[in-house]
Short mmCIF file of C-alpha atoms in Angstrom, two decimals:
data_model
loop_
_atom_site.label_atom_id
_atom_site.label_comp_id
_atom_site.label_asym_id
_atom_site.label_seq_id
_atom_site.Cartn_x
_atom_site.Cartn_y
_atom_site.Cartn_z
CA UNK A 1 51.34 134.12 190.08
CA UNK A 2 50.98 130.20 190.85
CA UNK A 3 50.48 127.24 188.50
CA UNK A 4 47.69 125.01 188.42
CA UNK A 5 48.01 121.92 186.83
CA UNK A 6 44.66 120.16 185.62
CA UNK A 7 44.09 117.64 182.73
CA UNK A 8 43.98 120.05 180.27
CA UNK A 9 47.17 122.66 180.08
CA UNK A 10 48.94 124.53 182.72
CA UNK A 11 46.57 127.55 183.71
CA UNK A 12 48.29 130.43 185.46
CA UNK A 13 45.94 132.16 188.85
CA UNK A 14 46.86 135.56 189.98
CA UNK A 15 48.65 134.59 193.60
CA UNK A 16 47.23 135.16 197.11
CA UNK A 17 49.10 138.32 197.36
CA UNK A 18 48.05 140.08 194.04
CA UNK A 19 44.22 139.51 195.07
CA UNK A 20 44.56 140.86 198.26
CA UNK A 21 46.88 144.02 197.51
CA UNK A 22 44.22 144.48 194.95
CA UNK A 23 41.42 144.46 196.75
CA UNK A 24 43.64 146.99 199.48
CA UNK A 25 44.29 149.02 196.73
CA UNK A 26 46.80 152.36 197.74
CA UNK A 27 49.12 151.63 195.98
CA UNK A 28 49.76 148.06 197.13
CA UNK A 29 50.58 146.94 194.00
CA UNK A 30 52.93 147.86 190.94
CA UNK A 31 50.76 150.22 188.05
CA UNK A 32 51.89 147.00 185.40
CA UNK A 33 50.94 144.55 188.49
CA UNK A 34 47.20 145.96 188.75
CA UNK A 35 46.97 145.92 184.76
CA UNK A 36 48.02 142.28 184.92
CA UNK A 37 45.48 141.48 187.63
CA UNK A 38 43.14 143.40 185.85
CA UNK A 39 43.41 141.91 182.61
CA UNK A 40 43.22 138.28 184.35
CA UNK A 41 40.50 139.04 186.10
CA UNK A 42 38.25 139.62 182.78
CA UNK A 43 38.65 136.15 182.05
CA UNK A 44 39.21 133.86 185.03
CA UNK A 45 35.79 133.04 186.99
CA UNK A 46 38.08 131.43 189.02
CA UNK A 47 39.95 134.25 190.66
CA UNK A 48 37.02 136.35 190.47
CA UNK A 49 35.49 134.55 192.84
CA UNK A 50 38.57 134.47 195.06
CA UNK A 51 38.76 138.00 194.68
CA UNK A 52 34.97 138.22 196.02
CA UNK A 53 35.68 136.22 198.96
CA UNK A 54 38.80 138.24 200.00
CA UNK A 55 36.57 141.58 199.38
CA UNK A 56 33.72 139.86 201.61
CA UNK A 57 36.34 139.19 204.73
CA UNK A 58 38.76 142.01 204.52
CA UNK A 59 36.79 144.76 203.34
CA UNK A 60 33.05 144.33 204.44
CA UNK A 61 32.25 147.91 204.03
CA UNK A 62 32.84 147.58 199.90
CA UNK A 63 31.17 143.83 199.88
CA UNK A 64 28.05 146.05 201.05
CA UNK A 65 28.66 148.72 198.80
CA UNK A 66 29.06 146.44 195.68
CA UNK A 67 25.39 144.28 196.93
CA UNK A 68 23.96 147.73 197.28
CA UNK A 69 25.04 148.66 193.67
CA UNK A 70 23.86 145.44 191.96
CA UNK A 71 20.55 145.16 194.15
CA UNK A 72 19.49 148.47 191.79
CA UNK A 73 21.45 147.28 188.68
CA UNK A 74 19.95 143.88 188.68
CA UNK A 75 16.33 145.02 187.64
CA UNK A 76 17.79 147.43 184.95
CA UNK A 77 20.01 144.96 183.43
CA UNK A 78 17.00 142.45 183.37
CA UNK A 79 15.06 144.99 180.87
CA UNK A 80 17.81 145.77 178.66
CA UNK A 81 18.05 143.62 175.60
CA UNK A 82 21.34 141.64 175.40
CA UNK A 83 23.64 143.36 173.01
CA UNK A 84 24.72 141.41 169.74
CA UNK A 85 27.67 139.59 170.09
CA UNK A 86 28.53 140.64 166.47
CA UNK A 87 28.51 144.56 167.63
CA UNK A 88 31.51 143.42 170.68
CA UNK A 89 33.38 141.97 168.08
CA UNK A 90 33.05 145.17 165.88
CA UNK A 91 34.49 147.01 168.95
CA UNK A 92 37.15 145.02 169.50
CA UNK A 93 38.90 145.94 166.20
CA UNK A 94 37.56 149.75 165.42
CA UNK A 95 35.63 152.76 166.44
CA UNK A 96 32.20 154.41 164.73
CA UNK A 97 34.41 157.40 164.53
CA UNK A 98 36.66 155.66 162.16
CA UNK A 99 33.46 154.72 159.49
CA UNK A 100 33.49 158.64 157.77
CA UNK A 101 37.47 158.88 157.88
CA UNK A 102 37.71 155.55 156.28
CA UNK A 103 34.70 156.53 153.53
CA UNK A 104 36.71 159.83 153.10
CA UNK A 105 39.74 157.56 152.19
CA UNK A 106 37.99 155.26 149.42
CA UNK A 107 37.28 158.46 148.47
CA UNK A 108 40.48 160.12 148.00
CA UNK A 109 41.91 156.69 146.56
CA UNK A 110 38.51 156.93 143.81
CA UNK A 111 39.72 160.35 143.12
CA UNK A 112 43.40 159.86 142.62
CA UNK A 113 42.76 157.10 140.56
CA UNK A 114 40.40 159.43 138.41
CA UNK A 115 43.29 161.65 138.18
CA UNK A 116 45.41 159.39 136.48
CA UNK A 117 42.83 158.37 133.83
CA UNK A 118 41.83 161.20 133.07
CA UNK A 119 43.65 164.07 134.27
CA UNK A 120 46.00 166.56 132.81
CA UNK A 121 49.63 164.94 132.74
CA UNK A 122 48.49 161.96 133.54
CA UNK A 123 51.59 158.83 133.17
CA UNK A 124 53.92 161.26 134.59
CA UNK A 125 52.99 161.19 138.20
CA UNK A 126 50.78 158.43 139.59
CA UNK A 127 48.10 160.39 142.23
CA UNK A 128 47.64 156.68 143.41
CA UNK A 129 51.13 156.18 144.29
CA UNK A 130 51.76 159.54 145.49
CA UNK A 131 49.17 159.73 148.24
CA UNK A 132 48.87 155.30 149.20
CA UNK A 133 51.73 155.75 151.81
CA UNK A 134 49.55 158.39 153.53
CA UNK A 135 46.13 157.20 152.99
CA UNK A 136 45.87 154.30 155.79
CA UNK A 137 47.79 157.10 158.36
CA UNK A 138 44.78 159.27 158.30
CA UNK A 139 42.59 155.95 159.16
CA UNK A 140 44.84 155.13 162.16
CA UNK A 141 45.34 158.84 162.92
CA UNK A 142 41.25 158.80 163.41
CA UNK A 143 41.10 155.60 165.24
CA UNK A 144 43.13 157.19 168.03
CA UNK A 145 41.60 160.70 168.29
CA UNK A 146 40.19 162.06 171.03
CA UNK A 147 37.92 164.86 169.70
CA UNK A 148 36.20 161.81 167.35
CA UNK A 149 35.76 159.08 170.29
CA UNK A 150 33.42 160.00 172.76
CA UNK A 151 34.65 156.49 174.13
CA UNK A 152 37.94 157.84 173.99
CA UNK A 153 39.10 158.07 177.78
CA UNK A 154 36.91 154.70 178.41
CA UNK A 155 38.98 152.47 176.13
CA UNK A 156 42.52 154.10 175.95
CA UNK A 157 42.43 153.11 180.20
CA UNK A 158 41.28 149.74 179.58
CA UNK A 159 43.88 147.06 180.48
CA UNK A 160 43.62 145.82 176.80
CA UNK A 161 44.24 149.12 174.77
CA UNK A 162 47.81 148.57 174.98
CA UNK A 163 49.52 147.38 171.44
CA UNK A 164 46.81 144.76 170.66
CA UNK A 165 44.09 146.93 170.31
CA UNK A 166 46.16 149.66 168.37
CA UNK A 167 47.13 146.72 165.82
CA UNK A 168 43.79 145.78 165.84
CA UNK A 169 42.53 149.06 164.63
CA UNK A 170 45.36 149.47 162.35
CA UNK A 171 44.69 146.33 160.85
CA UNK A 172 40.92 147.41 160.38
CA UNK A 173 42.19 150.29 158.87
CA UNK A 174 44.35 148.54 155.96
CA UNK A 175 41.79 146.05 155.62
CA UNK A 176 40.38 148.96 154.08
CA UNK A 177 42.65 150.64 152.55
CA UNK A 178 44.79 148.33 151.04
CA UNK A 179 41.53 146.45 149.11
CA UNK A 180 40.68 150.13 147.53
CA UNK A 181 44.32 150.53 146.63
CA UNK A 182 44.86 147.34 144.81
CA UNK A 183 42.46 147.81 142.75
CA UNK A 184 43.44 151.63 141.76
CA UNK A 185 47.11 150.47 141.84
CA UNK A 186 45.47 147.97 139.40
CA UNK A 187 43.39 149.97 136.93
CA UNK A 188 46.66 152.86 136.54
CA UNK A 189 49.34 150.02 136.01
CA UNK A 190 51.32 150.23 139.09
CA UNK A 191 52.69 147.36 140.65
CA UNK A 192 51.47 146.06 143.86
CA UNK A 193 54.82 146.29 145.86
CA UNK A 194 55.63 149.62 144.69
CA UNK A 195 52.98 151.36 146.12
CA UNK A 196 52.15 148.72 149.17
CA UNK A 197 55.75 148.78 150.99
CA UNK A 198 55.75 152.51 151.25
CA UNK A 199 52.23 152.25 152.37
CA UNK A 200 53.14 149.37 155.35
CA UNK A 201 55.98 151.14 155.92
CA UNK A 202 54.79 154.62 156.38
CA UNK A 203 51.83 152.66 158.83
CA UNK A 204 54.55 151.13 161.18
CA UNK A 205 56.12 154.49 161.35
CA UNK A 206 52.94 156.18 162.51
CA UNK A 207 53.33 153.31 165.21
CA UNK A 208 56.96 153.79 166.54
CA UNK A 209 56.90 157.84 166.27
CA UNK A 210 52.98 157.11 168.04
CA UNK A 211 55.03 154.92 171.52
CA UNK A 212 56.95 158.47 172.10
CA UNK A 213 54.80 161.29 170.74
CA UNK A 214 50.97 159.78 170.27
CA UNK A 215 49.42 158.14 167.53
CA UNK A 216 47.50 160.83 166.00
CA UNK A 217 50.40 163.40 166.60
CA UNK A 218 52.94 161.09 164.73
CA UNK A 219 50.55 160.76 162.02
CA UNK A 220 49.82 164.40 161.61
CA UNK A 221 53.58 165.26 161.50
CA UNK A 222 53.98 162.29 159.10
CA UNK A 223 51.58 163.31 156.62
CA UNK A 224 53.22 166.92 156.69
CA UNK A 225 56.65 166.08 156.33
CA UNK A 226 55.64 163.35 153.21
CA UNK A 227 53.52 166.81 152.02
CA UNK A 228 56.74 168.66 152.21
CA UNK A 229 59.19 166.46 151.06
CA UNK A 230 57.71 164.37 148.40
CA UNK A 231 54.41 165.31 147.36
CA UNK A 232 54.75 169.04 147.02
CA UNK A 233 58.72 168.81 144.91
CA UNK A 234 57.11 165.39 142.71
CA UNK A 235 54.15 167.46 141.39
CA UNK A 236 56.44 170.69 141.36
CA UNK A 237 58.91 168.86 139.12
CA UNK A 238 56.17 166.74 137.41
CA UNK A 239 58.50 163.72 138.08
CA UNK A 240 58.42 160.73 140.18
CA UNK A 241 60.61 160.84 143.32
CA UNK A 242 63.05 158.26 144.10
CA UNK A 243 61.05 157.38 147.43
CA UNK A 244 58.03 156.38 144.99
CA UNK A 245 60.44 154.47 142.42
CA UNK A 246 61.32 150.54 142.03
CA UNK A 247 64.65 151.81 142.99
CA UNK A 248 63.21 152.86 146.64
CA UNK A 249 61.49 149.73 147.73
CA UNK A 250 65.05 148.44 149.22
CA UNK A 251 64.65 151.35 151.93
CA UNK A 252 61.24 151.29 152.63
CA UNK A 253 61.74 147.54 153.34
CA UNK A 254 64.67 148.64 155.58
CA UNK A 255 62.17 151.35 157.39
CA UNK A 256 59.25 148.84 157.46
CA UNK A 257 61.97 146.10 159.42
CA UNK A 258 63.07 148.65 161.42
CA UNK A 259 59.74 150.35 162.42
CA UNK A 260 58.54 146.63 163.42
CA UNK A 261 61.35 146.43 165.45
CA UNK A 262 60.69 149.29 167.46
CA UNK A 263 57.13 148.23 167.78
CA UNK A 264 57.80 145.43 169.07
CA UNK A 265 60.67 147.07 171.60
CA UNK A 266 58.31 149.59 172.85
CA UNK A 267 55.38 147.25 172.99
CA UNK A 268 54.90 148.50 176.81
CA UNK A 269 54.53 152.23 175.47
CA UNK A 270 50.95 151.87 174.44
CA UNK A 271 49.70 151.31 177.76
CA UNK A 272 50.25 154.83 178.57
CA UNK A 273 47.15 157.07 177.81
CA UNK A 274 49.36 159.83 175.87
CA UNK A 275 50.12 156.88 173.44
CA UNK A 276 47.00 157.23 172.12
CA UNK A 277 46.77 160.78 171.69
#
């Protein structure tokens, strides 16, 4: 890379070399140094046109190609109707596949909190607390599937699904979920922080399993060991579990610190496709 320095702030230009192993292709370049390029590329005019030039003189045979391709795009393009800015934005941050898993959420969090009004034993074990660890995992779980996004392979090779775009959708997700579960947390008479620190903490573990194993699988094994291990014994013993007392939150701010921590470590694991998985 090389600096250019201008009146406004230092902007950084992909270097004579990168553009031209790029345009050679064949392994010229690193995998992370063709992301990088890549990534640039989407919002420098600048190099772009570099780029074009160094395609034009060194590779005439794809300059000719790539005026071939546009010469019948052009006139198609021209007829379509420009898409809404407000619909790129939408896509930046979540997936139509995620709009019935997060509906089927409200709904669970609706029921639970039903459950505790009005259900049989109700005071003794809080539905809402029980299940508002698990509830934004399914969200992220379905924001990362690849039998629910037809755009799957498209966007999990895109230069910019790495771990911005799985926060993003994460973020989407508790935006959600977290709303729904304040207010059932709310209406049953359990505190904020005793059901939301399990319920970040559970999300950054989908995360950290997700760099090694996948996002969806580390959900999935998630939800069934928190079936196993909590849910199944607390309604068995029709008693609250330590993990889901005051007494708890200590360790799930430990496992929420932690969790971040390997995020943030293993930032560069998301760029692989099985991340996503």
């Amino acid at each position: 890379m090389r600096d250019k320095e201008g009146a406004g702030p230092v902007v950084v230009h992909a270097s004579a070399r990168l553009v031209e192993g790029y345009v050679r292709g064949g392994g010229a370049l690193a995998a992370d140094e063709v992301w990088a390029v890549e990534a640039h590329l989407e919002g420098c005019a600048e190099c772009r046109g570099r780029l074009a030039d160094v395609v034009a003189g060194s590779a005439p045979e794809v300059a000719a190609l790539s005026d071939a391709v546009w010469a019948g795009l052009v006139p198609e393009l021209e007829a379509v109707a420009p898409v809404r800015r407000r619909r790129l934005r939408w896509s930046a941050w979540a997936t139509p596949a995620m709009a019935p898993w997060l509906a089927m959420v409200l709904a669970v969090t609706v029921l639970a909190w039903v459950l505790d009004v009005v259900g049989p034993g109700s005071g003794e074990v809080s539905w809402v607390l029980l299940l508002a660890p698990v509830l934004p995992v399914c969200g992220v779980a379905a924001s990362w599937s690849r039998g629910l996004d037809p755009a799957y392979e498209l966007t999990a090779s895109t230069p910019r699904a790495g771990l911005q775009l799985v926060l993003r959708r994460t973020a989407s997700v508790l935006a959600v979920v977290v709303p729904a579960l304040l207010v059932g947390g709310w209406a049953t008479g359990v505190m904020a922080v005793q059901w939301l620190l399990p319920c970040l903490a559970f999300t950054s573990m989908t995360l950290a399993l997700g760099g090694v194993i996948g996002v969806t699988r580390a959900a999935v094994a998630l939800v069934v060991a928190w079936a196993g291990v909590v849910a199944v014994p607390t309604l068995a013993a029709h008693r609250t579990a330590f993990a889901l007392q005051a007494d708890g939150l200590p360790v799930w701010g430990l496992v929420l610190a932690l969790c971040a921590g390997v995020v943030f470590a293993r930032r560069g694991a998301y760029t692989v496709l099985g991340a996503h998985r």
